[in-house]
mmCIF file of C-alpha atoms in Angstrom:
data_model
loop_
_atom_site.group_PDB
_atom_site.id
_atom_site.type_symbol
_atom_site.label_atom_id
_atom_site.label_comp_id
_atom_site.label_asym_id
_atom_site.label_seq_id
_atom_site.Cartn_x
_atom_site.Cartn_y
_atom_site.Cartn_z
ATOM 1 C CA MET T 1 160.616 215.785 34.341
ATOM 2 C CA LEU T 2 162.892 217.745 31.986
ATOM 3 C CA ALA T 3 160.143 220.238 31.352
ATOM 4 C CA ALA T 4 159.732 220.838 35.075
ATOM 5 C CA ARG T 5 163.481 221.384 35.539
ATOM 6 C CA PHE T 6 163.560 223.755 32.582
ATOM 7 C CA ALA T 7 160.618 225.731 33.956
ATOM 8 C CA SER T 8 162.310 225.976 37.349
ATOM 9 C CA ARG T 9 165.493 227.346 35.822
ATOM 10 C CA ALA T 10 163.769 229.631 33.326
ATOM 11 C CA PHE T 11 161.433 231.152 35.894
ATOM 12 C CA PRO T 12 163.179 231.210 39.262
ATOM 13 C CA ARG T 13 160.974 231.633 42.313
ATOM 14 C CA THR T 14 160.662 235.341 43.380
ATOM 15 C CA ARG T 15 160.859 236.375 46.996
ATOM 16 C CA LEU T 16 158.622 239.218 48.149
ATOM 17 C CA TYR T 17 159.822 241.696 50.742
ATOM 18 C CA SER T 18 157.717 244.273 52.626
ATOM 19 C CA THR T 19 158.878 247.830 52.120
ATOM 20 C CA ALA T 20 156.961 249.024 55.211
ATOM 21 C CA PRO T 21 159.338 249.753 58.099
ATOM 22 C CA LYS T 22 158.899 247.576 61.148
ATOM 23 C CA ARG T 23 157.335 249.616 63.945
ATOM 24 C CA SER T 24 158.926 249.630 67.357
ATOM 25 C CA LEU T 25 157.147 248.585 70.540
ATOM 26 C CA LYS T 26 157.307 252.176 71.724
ATOM 27 C CA GLU T 27 155.417 253.395 68.643
ATOM 28 C CA LEU T 28 152.772 250.688 68.981
ATOM 29 C CA VAL T 29 152.318 251.462 72.686
ATOM 30 C CA THR T 30 151.791 255.143 71.851
ATOM 31 C CA GLU T 31 149.159 254.291 69.226
ATOM 32 C CA LEU T 32 147.363 251.881 71.534
ATOM 33 C CA ARG T 33 147.277 254.376 74.389
ATOM 34 C CA SER T 34 145.773 256.983 72.059
ATOM 35 C CA GLN T 35 142.790 254.639 71.665
ATOM 36 C CA ALA T 36 142.581 253.167 75.168
ATOM 37 C CA ASP T 37 143.026 254.655 78.621
ATOM 38 C CA VAL T 38 145.784 252.329 79.849
ATOM 39 C CA SER T 39 149.252 252.640 81.307
ATOM 40 C CA PRO T 40 152.374 251.993 79.175
ATOM 41 C CA ILE T 41 152.914 248.689 80.996
ATOM 42 C CA GLN T 42 149.335 247.538 80.316
ATOM 43 C CA ALA T 43 149.649 248.571 76.676
ATOM 44 C CA GLY T 44 152.871 246.588 76.326
ATOM 45 C CA GLN T 45 151.289 243.512 77.892
ATOM 46 C CA ALA T 46 148.298 243.748 75.571
ATOM 47 C CA LEU T 47 150.481 244.056 72.461
ATOM 48 C CA LYS T 48 152.718 241.128 73.425
ATOM 49 C CA ALA T 49 149.621 238.997 74.040
ATOM 50 C CA SER T 50 148.178 240.018 70.646
ATOM 51 C CA ASP T 51 151.022 239.459 68.165
ATOM 52 C CA MET T 52 151.890 243.174 68.283
ATOM 53 C CA ASP T 53 148.573 243.975 66.573
ATOM 54 C CA VAL T 54 146.898 247.138 67.892
ATOM 55 C CA SER T 55 143.363 246.062 66.888
ATOM 56 C CA LYS T 56 143.759 242.696 68.610
ATOM 57 C CA ALA T 57 145.294 244.415 71.627
ATOM 58 C CA LEU T 58 142.212 246.628 72.001
ATOM 59 C CA LEU T 59 139.989 243.540 72.091
ATOM 60 C CA TRP T 60 142.335 241.875 74.575
ATOM 61 C CA LEU T 61 142.185 244.905 76.868
ATOM 62 C CA GLU T 62 138.403 245.019 76.679
ATOM 63 C CA LYS T 63 138.158 241.349 77.613
ATOM 64 C CA GLN T 64 140.568 241.780 80.526
ATOM 65 C CA ARG T 65 138.731 244.875 81.762
ATOM 66 C CA THR T 66 135.355 243.111 81.648
ATOM 67 C CA GLN T 67 136.653 240.093 83.543
ATOM 68 C CA SER T 68 138.240 242.296 86.196
ATOM 69 C CA ALA T 69 135.089 244.411 86.531
ATOM 70 C CA VAL T 70 132.877 241.353 86.998
ATOM 71 C CA LYS T 71 135.128 240.099 89.822
ATOM 72 C CA LYS T 72 135.255 243.502 91.553
ATOM 73 C CA ALA T 73 131.491 244.023 91.240
ATOM 74 C CA ALA T 74 130.859 240.658 92.885
ATOM 75 C CA LYS T 75 133.323 241.499 95.660
ATOM 76 C CA VAL T 76 131.675 244.827 96.573
ATOM 77 C CA ALA T 77 128.044 243.816 95.959
ATOM 78 C CA ASP T 78 127.194 243.674 99.692
ATOM 79 C CA ARG T 79 128.740 247.035 100.546
ATOM 80 C CA THR T 80 126.684 250.163 101.322
ATOM 81 C CA ALA T 81 126.743 253.020 98.816
ATOM 82 C CA ASN T 82 125.279 256.213 100.291
ATOM 83 C CA GLU T 83 127.520 258.832 98.685
ATOM 84 C CA GLY T 84 127.174 260.105 95.133
ATOM 85 C CA LEU T 85 125.463 262.810 93.129
ATOM 86 C CA ILE T 86 122.071 263.764 91.752
ATOM 87 C CA GLY T 87 122.037 264.611 88.061
ATOM 88 C CA THR T 88 119.460 266.494 86.018
ATOM 89 C CA THR T 89 118.981 266.909 82.300
ATOM 90 C CA VAL T 90 116.450 268.869 80.256
ATOM 91 C CA LEU T 91 116.261 267.780 76.626
ATOM 92 C CA SER T 92 113.190 269.896 75.931
ATOM 93 C CA SER T 93 111.983 272.602 78.323
ATOM 94 C CA GLY T 94 108.427 273.202 77.043
ATOM 95 C CA VAL T 95 109.026 276.752 75.805
ATOM 96 C CA ALA T 96 112.018 277.442 73.568
ATOM 97 C CA ASN T 97 112.982 279.719 70.682
ATOM 98 C CA GLY T 98 109.702 281.591 70.835
ATOM 99 C CA ARG T 99 107.410 278.597 70.528
ATOM 100 C CA ARG T 100 105.817 275.800 72.505
ATOM 101 C CA VAL T 101 107.631 272.475 72.435
ATOM 102 C CA GLY T 102 107.325 269.244 74.352
ATOM 103 C CA VAL T 103 108.762 268.608 77.803
ATOM 104 C CA ARG T 104 111.439 265.952 78.274
ATOM 105 C CA ALA T 105 113.590 265.931 81.411
ATOM 106 C CA ALA T 106 114.982 263.559 84.033
ATOM 107 C CA MET T 107 116.583 263.459 87.458
ATOM 108 C CA VAL T 108 118.730 260.510 88.590
ATOM 109 C CA GLU T 109 120.608 259.646 91.778
ATOM 110 C CA LEU T 110 123.769 257.587 91.277
ATOM 111 C CA ASN T 111 125.553 256.295 94.370
ATOM 112 C CA CYS T 112 129.054 255.198 95.315
ATOM 113 C CA GLU T 113 130.818 254.459 98.604
ATOM 114 C CA THR T 114 132.933 257.584 99.136
ATOM 115 C CA ASP T 115 132.814 261.278 98.394
ATOM 116 C CA PHE T 116 136.213 260.877 96.724
ATOM 117 C CA VAL T 117 134.728 258.760 93.920
ATOM 118 C CA ALA T 118 131.637 261.013 93.708
ATOM 119 C CA ARG T 119 134.013 263.848 92.769
ATOM 120 C CA ASN T 120 135.697 261.731 90.093
ATOM 121 C CA GLU T 121 135.167 262.822 86.488
ATOM 122 C CA LEU T 122 134.444 259.237 85.410
ATOM 123 C CA PHE T 123 131.574 259.078 87.913
ATOM 124 C CA ALA T 124 130.188 262.431 86.745
ATOM 125 C CA ASN T 125 130.359 261.365 83.093
ATOM 126 C CA LEU T 126 128.474 258.147 83.805
ATOM 127 C CA LEU T 127 125.767 260.007 85.722
ATOM 128 C CA GLU T 128 125.393 262.484 82.860
ATOM 129 C CA ASP T 129 124.986 259.630 80.375
ATOM 130 C CA ILE T 130 122.475 257.739 82.546
ATOM 131 C CA THR T 131 120.380 260.867 83.116
ATOM 132 C CA HIS T 132 120.353 261.583 79.390
ATOM 133 C CA THR T 133 119.350 257.973 78.686
ATOM 134 C CA ALA T 134 116.429 258.131 81.140
ATOM 135 C CA ALA T 135 115.120 261.383 79.640
ATOM 136 C CA PHE T 136 115.522 260.130 76.070
ATOM 137 C CA ILE T 137 113.827 256.721 76.366
ATOM 138 C CA SER T 138 110.992 257.705 78.715
ATOM 139 C CA GLU T 139 107.437 257.685 77.369
ATOM 140 C CA PRO T 140 104.804 260.390 78.026
ATOM 141 C CA ALA T 141 102.951 259.824 81.274
ATOM 142 C CA ASN T 142 99.419 258.480 81.104
ATOM 143 C CA ALA T 143 98.477 259.674 84.576
ATOM 144 C CA GLU T 144 97.245 262.717 86.437
ATOM 145 C CA THR T 145 100.796 263.679 87.412
ATOM 146 C CA PHE T 146 103.503 264.555 84.890
ATOM 147 C CA MET T 147 106.461 263.491 87.054
ATOM 148 C CA GLN T 148 106.801 259.738 87.105
ATOM 149 C CA PRO T 149 109.290 257.391 88.818
ATOM 150 C CA PHE T 150 111.309 255.564 86.182
ATOM 151 C CA SER T 151 111.705 251.798 86.516
ATOM 152 C CA MET T 152 115.175 250.871 87.811
ATOM 153 C CA GLU T 153 115.034 247.555 85.967
ATOM 154 C CA THR T 154 114.151 249.216 82.665
ATOM 155 C CA LEU T 155 116.864 251.837 83.052
ATOM 156 C CA GLN T 156 119.593 249.389 84.033
ATOM 157 C CA ASN T 157 118.818 247.153 81.063
ATOM 158 C CA ALA T 158 118.634 250.044 78.589
ATOM 159 C CA PRO T 159 121.507 250.737 76.165
ATOM 160 C CA LEU T 160 123.577 253.625 77.496
ATOM 161 C CA LEU T 161 123.185 256.718 75.319
ATOM 162 C CA SER T 162 126.422 258.555 75.923
ATOM 163 C CA GLN T 163 126.750 262.312 75.735
ATOM 164 C CA THR T 164 130.365 262.266 76.866
ATOM 165 C CA LYS T 165 131.417 259.616 74.305
ATOM 166 C CA PRO T 166 128.866 259.509 71.447
ATOM 167 C CA SER T 167 130.944 256.897 69.590
ATOM 168 C CA GLN T 168 130.140 254.461 72.430
ATOM 169 C CA ASN T 169 126.355 254.818 72.092
ATOM 170 C CA GLY T 170 124.546 251.534 72.621
ATOM 171 C CA LYS T 171 127.720 249.455 73.049
ATOM 172 C CA ALA T 172 126.886 248.721 76.691
ATOM 173 C CA THR T 173 123.812 248.738 78.882
ATOM 174 C CA VAL T 174 123.523 251.080 81.838
ATOM 175 C CA SER T 175 124.226 248.230 84.275
ATOM 176 C CA GLU T 176 127.287 247.129 82.275
ATOM 177 C CA ALA T 177 128.624 250.692 82.310
ATOM 178 C CA MET T 178 128.123 250.836 86.090
ATOM 179 C CA ARG T 179 129.942 247.513 86.471
ATOM 180 C CA ASP T 180 132.813 248.757 84.316
ATOM 181 C CA LEU T 181 133.150 251.855 86.485
ATOM 182 C CA THR T 182 133.307 249.628 89.560
ATOM 183 C CA GLY T 183 136.195 247.852 87.866
ATOM 184 C CA ARG T 184 138.032 251.138 87.429
ATOM 185 C CA VAL T 185 137.396 252.822 90.800
ATOM 186 C CA GLY T 186 137.024 249.763 93.021
ATOM 187 C CA GLU T 187 133.764 250.862 94.653
ATOM 188 C CA LYS T 188 130.164 249.752 94.476
ATOM 189 C CA ILE T 189 128.195 251.864 91.993
ATOM 190 C CA SER T 190 124.408 251.734 92.254
ATOM 191 C CA LEU T 191 121.284 253.511 91.063
ATOM 192 C CA ARG T 192 118.986 254.687 93.850
ATOM 193 C CA ARG T 193 116.153 256.331 91.885
ATOM 194 C CA ALA T 194 115.159 258.075 88.686
ATOM 195 C CA LEU T 195 112.358 260.460 87.783
ATOM 196 C CA THR T 196 111.232 261.645 84.362
ATOM 197 C CA VAL T 197 108.928 264.378 83.066
ATOM 198 C CA VAL T 198 107.699 263.809 79.516
ATOM 199 C CA ARG T 199 104.836 265.582 77.768
ATOM 200 C CA ASP T 200 104.172 265.996 74.061
ATOM 201 C CA PRO T 201 103.556 269.553 72.809
ATOM 202 C CA PHE T 202 100.052 270.915 73.198
ATOM 203 C CA THR T 203 98.048 270.803 70.001
ATOM 204 C CA SER T 204 97.031 273.835 67.976
ATOM 205 C CA SER T 205 93.553 273.498 69.505
ATOM 206 C CA GLN T 206 95.088 274.510 72.873
ATOM 207 C CA PRO T 207 96.959 277.711 71.982
ATOM 208 C CA ASP T 208 96.579 279.170 75.472
ATOM 209 C CA LEU T 209 98.490 276.411 77.325
ATOM 210 C CA ALA T 210 102.209 275.663 77.761
ATOM 211 C CA LEU T 211 104.467 273.874 80.229
ATOM 212 C CA ARG T 212 107.950 274.807 81.368
ATOM 213 C CA VAL T 213 110.334 272.553 83.305
ATOM 214 C CA ALA T 214 113.050 273.970 85.557
ATOM 215 C CA ALA T 215 116.046 272.001 86.874
ATOM 216 C CA ARG T 216 118.411 273.049 89.646
ATOM 217 C CA VAL T 217 121.186 271.463 91.721
ATOM 218 C CA HIS T 218 123.217 272.558 94.745
ATOM 219 C CA GLN T 219 126.734 271.645 95.914
ATOM 220 C CA SER T 220 127.949 270.743 92.445
ATOM 221 C CA VAL T 221 131.593 269.834 91.837
ATOM 222 C CA PHE T 222 132.346 270.804 88.248
ATOM 223 C CA ASN T 223 129.204 269.844 86.331
ATOM 224 C CA PRO T 224 126.449 272.475 86.830
ATOM 225 C CA THR T 225 123.738 269.869 86.246
ATOM 226 C CA GLN T 226 124.902 267.643 89.129
ATOM 227 C CA GLY T 227 125.056 268.142 92.893
ATOM 228 C CA ARG T 228 124.246 266.679 96.299
ATOM 229 C CA ILE T 229 120.782 268.277 96.194
ATOM 230 C CA GLY T 230 118.660 268.375 93.052
ATOM 231 C CA SER T 231 115.221 269.547 92.032
ATOM 232 C CA LEU T 232 112.842 269.529 89.091
ATOM 233 C CA ALA T 233 109.857 271.852 88.956
ATOM 234 C CA LEU T 234 107.073 271.953 86.379
ATOM 235 C CA LEU T 235 105.272 275.222 85.635
ATOM 236 C CA ALA T 236 102.064 275.781 83.678
ATOM 237 C CA LEU T 237 101.449 278.937 81.682
ATOM 238 C CA LYS T 238 97.921 279.769 80.619
ATOM 239 C CA SER T 239 96.805 282.889 78.762
ATOM 240 C CA LYS T 240 94.859 283.960 75.707
ATOM 241 C CA ARG T 241 97.933 286.026 74.823
ATOM 242 C CA LEU T 242 100.432 283.200 75.393
ATOM 243 C CA SER T 243 101.601 282.844 71.781
ATOM 244 C CA GLU T 244 102.314 286.563 71.596
ATOM 245 C CA ALA T 245 104.137 286.510 74.935
ATOM 246 C CA ILE T 246 106.476 283.578 74.272
ATOM 247 C CA ALA T 247 107.422 285.032 70.898
ATOM 248 C CA SER T 248 109.117 287.878 72.797
ATOM 249 C CA GLN T 249 112.772 287.395 73.708
ATOM 250 C CA THR T 250 112.271 289.624 76.746
ATOM 251 C CA PHE T 251 109.520 287.326 78.013
ATOM 252 C CA GLN T 252 111.713 284.257 77.435
ATOM 253 C CA ASP T 253 114.554 285.858 79.400
ATOM 254 C CA ASP T 254 112.165 286.768 82.225
ATOM 255 C CA LEU T 255 110.801 283.224 82.273
ATOM 256 C CA ASP T 256 114.338 281.803 82.475
ATOM 257 C CA LYS T 257 115.095 284.081 85.423
ATOM 258 C CA LEU T 258 111.868 283.064 87.146
ATOM 259 C CA CYS T 259 112.595 279.335 86.687
ATOM 260 C CA GLN T 260 116.124 279.695 88.055
ATOM 261 C CA ALA T 261 114.817 281.546 91.109
ATOM 262 C CA LEU T 262 112.125 278.932 91.746
ATOM 263 C CA GLY T 263 114.765 276.200 91.552
ATOM 264 C CA ARG T 264 116.900 278.013 94.131
ATOM 265 C CA GLN T 265 113.817 278.545 96.318
ATOM 266 C CA VAL T 266 112.840 274.867 96.322
ATOM 267 C CA ILE T 267 116.387 273.827 97.237
ATOM 268 C CA GLY T 268 117.258 276.677 99.599
ATOM 269 C CA PHE T 269 114.143 276.445 101.776
ATOM 270 C CA PRO T 270 112.707 273.381 103.558
ATOM 271 C CA THR T 271 110.155 273.064 100.764
ATOM 272 C CA THR T 272 107.845 270.072 101.099
ATOM 273 C CA CYS T 273 104.683 271.042 99.203
ATOM 274 C CA ILE T 274 103.283 273.716 96.890
ATOM 275 C CA ARG T 275 100.384 275.046 98.974
ATOM 276 C CA SER T 276 99.422 274.842 102.633
ATOM 277 C CA PRO T 277 96.287 272.849 103.472
ATOM 278 C CA PRO T 278 93.187 275.075 103.689
ATOM 279 C CA GLY T 279 93.063 277.097 106.890
ATOM 280 C CA THR T 280 96.705 276.470 107.797
ATOM 281 C CA THR T 281 100.116 277.979 107.142
ATOM 282 C CA ASP T 282 102.963 275.573 106.487
ATOM 283 C CA GLU T 283 106.525 276.947 106.266
ATOM 284 C CA GLY T 284 107.295 274.069 103.934
ATOM 285 C CA ALA T 285 104.648 275.285 101.455
ATOM 286 C CA LEU T 286 106.347 276.963 98.491
ATOM 287 C CA TYR T 287 103.574 279.504 97.867
ATOM 288 C CA ASP T 288 103.669 280.717 101.473
ATOM 289 C CA GLN T 289 107.437 281.292 101.580
ATOM 290 C CA PRO T 290 108.958 284.763 101.017
ATOM 291 C CA PHE T 291 110.479 284.701 97.523
ATOM 292 C CA SER T 292 113.948 285.475 98.866
ATOM 293 C CA MET T 293 115.716 283.597 96.074
ATOM 294 C CA PHE T 294 114.434 285.948 93.381
ATOM 295 C CA ILE T 295 116.976 288.663 92.647
ATOM 296 C CA GLY T 296 115.083 291.864 92.002
ATOM 297 C CA PRO T 297 111.951 293.820 92.982
ATOM 298 C CA GLY T 298 109.124 291.860 94.535
ATOM 299 C CA ASN T 299 111.167 289.352 96.507
ATOM 300 C CA ASP T 300 109.537 290.581 99.710
ATOM 301 C CA GLN T 301 106.280 288.990 98.541
ATOM 302 C CA SER T 302 105.309 285.367 99.046
ATOM 303 C CA VAL T 303 106.004 283.096 96.099
ATOM 304 C CA GLY T 304 102.281 282.732 95.387
ATOM 305 C CA ALA T 305 101.693 286.496 95.358
ATOM 306 C CA PHE T 306 104.806 287.079 93.281
ATOM 307 C CA LEU T 307 103.703 284.643 90.574
ATOM 308 C CA GLN T 308 100.359 286.396 90.327
ATOM 309 C CA SER T 309 102.003 289.817 90.029
ATOM 310 C CA TRP T 310 104.562 288.496 87.556
ATOM 311 C CA ALA T 311 101.823 287.222 85.245
ATOM 312 C CA GLN T 312 99.871 290.485 85.460
ATOM 313 C CA GLU T 313 102.932 292.625 84.704
ATOM 314 C CA ARG T 314 103.529 290.629 81.531
ATOM 315 C CA SER T 315 99.893 290.801 80.439
ATOM 316 C CA LEU T 316 99.307 287.085 80.774
ATOM 317 C CA VAL T 317 96.299 287.729 82.951
ATOM 318 C CA ASN T 318 93.835 290.503 83.711
ATOM 319 C CA LYS T 319 91.420 290.869 86.574
ATOM 320 C CA ASP T 320 88.696 288.884 84.805
ATOM 321 C CA GLU T 321 91.062 285.916 84.306
ATOM 322 C CA GLU T 322 92.813 285.727 87.668
ATOM 323 C CA GLN T 323 91.280 282.371 88.550
ATOM 324 C CA SER T 324 92.030 280.668 85.269
ATOM 325 C CA ALA T 325 95.125 282.258 83.756
ATOM 326 C CA GLY T 326 98.699 283.121 84.663
ATOM 327 C CA VAL T 327 101.641 280.997 85.794
ATOM 328 C CA GLU T 328 101.435 278.152 88.303
ATOM 329 C CA VAL T 329 103.773 275.566 89.803
ATOM 330 C CA LEU T 330 102.146 272.214 89.084
ATOM 331 C CA GLU T 331 104.645 269.801 90.612
ATOM 332 C CA PHE T 332 108.155 269.652 91.969
ATOM 333 C CA ALA T 333 110.582 267.036 93.242
ATOM 334 C CA LYS T 334 113.492 267.669 95.604
ATOM 335 C CA TRP T 335 116.149 265.063 96.394
ATOM 336 C CA THR T 336 119.197 264.929 98.638
ATOM 337 C CA VAL T 337 121.909 262.303 98.182
ATOM 338 C CA GLY T 338 121.375 259.361 100.499
ATOM 339 C CA ASP T 339 117.698 260.008 101.256
ATOM 340 C CA VAL T 340 115.788 256.946 102.327
ATOM 341 C CA VAL T 341 113.529 256.080 99.410
#
C-alpha cells in the first residue's frame, strides 16, 4: 500500500494534449466538397452524421446516394425513355501510325426521358464510359460479319471502365452507374442497343489485307463522338503494295479524309445498303449515290466509281487487279435515336 502511494506521488500521471488545431465545420465542408459533388448543406449533414470525420462522411454520402437512386429508379421504371444520344468510340482503327493494327470499336444508344437530360454533361460522360466499356470487353467475332450486336445483359453487368474518371474504374457495374445517374437527374436511364466491331490484326502471311473502321455522328452537343444520329463503317483495303502505301503519311491522311467523307455520306443520305440488287438502282444504295459529301475533285462520281478511282490514283490497284484489289465498304450501321429496334 505504501509503495503504491509512493509511486503515485513520485510519478504523477501525465496528461497528453493534441497540438493539432481543431478544424472548423467550414474547413471540413470545403474538404469534403472537394472530394464529393454535394451542396454545402449536404456536406454539413454528412459530417454531423459521421463524427466530423471526412472519410466517414464520404461513405455516408455514398450510402445515402445509393439508397436514393434505388428508390428513384424503381419509381421511374415504367416510364418511356425515347430521348438520348448515340455514342461511338474507336480504340483501334485498323490502320494507324503506318502499320496494320487490329480493329476495336463500338456504337451504343443510351436513352433518357427528355432532351434536357440528353444534353447534360453527366449523361454524356456516362455514355462515353459505356461505349468505351463495350469496345474494350468485346471479343472478336466468329461469324461472317464483323459488326455484331452486343448483349445488353452482358454489358449492363460489366464493370464500368471509365474514361472520364479513371480512378472509378470497376467500382460499379454499367447498370449501377445508370441507376446512380437516375438518382441524380430524376429520369429513367436505359440502354437500347450496342454494336461492336472487333478483329485481330491480319497475320504476316496476309500482307495485302487491312481493315479500317470509320465512325461518325450528327447533331452532337459538345462531344464530337456523340449525336442523335450515328454510324460505323468498315472498309477493306487489299493490294500487293499495301504495306508500302500505309507507310506513307500522305496516304494515311487521304484515308482519314475518305473515311470522314464516307461517314458523312452514310448519315447525310437515306443510306440503307451498300449496293443495289442486280438489275436495279436503289437510291438508298451507298455505291449508287453521288459522292456529294467528299470535299474535293471527283465528288460528281458515284461512291462506287470514286472508290475505284481513288484506289487507282494511289497505286493500290492496276487494271489487272480491278476485280480483286482496291478499297471496299464491307459493312455499315446507321442509327437514329429512338429507332424501333
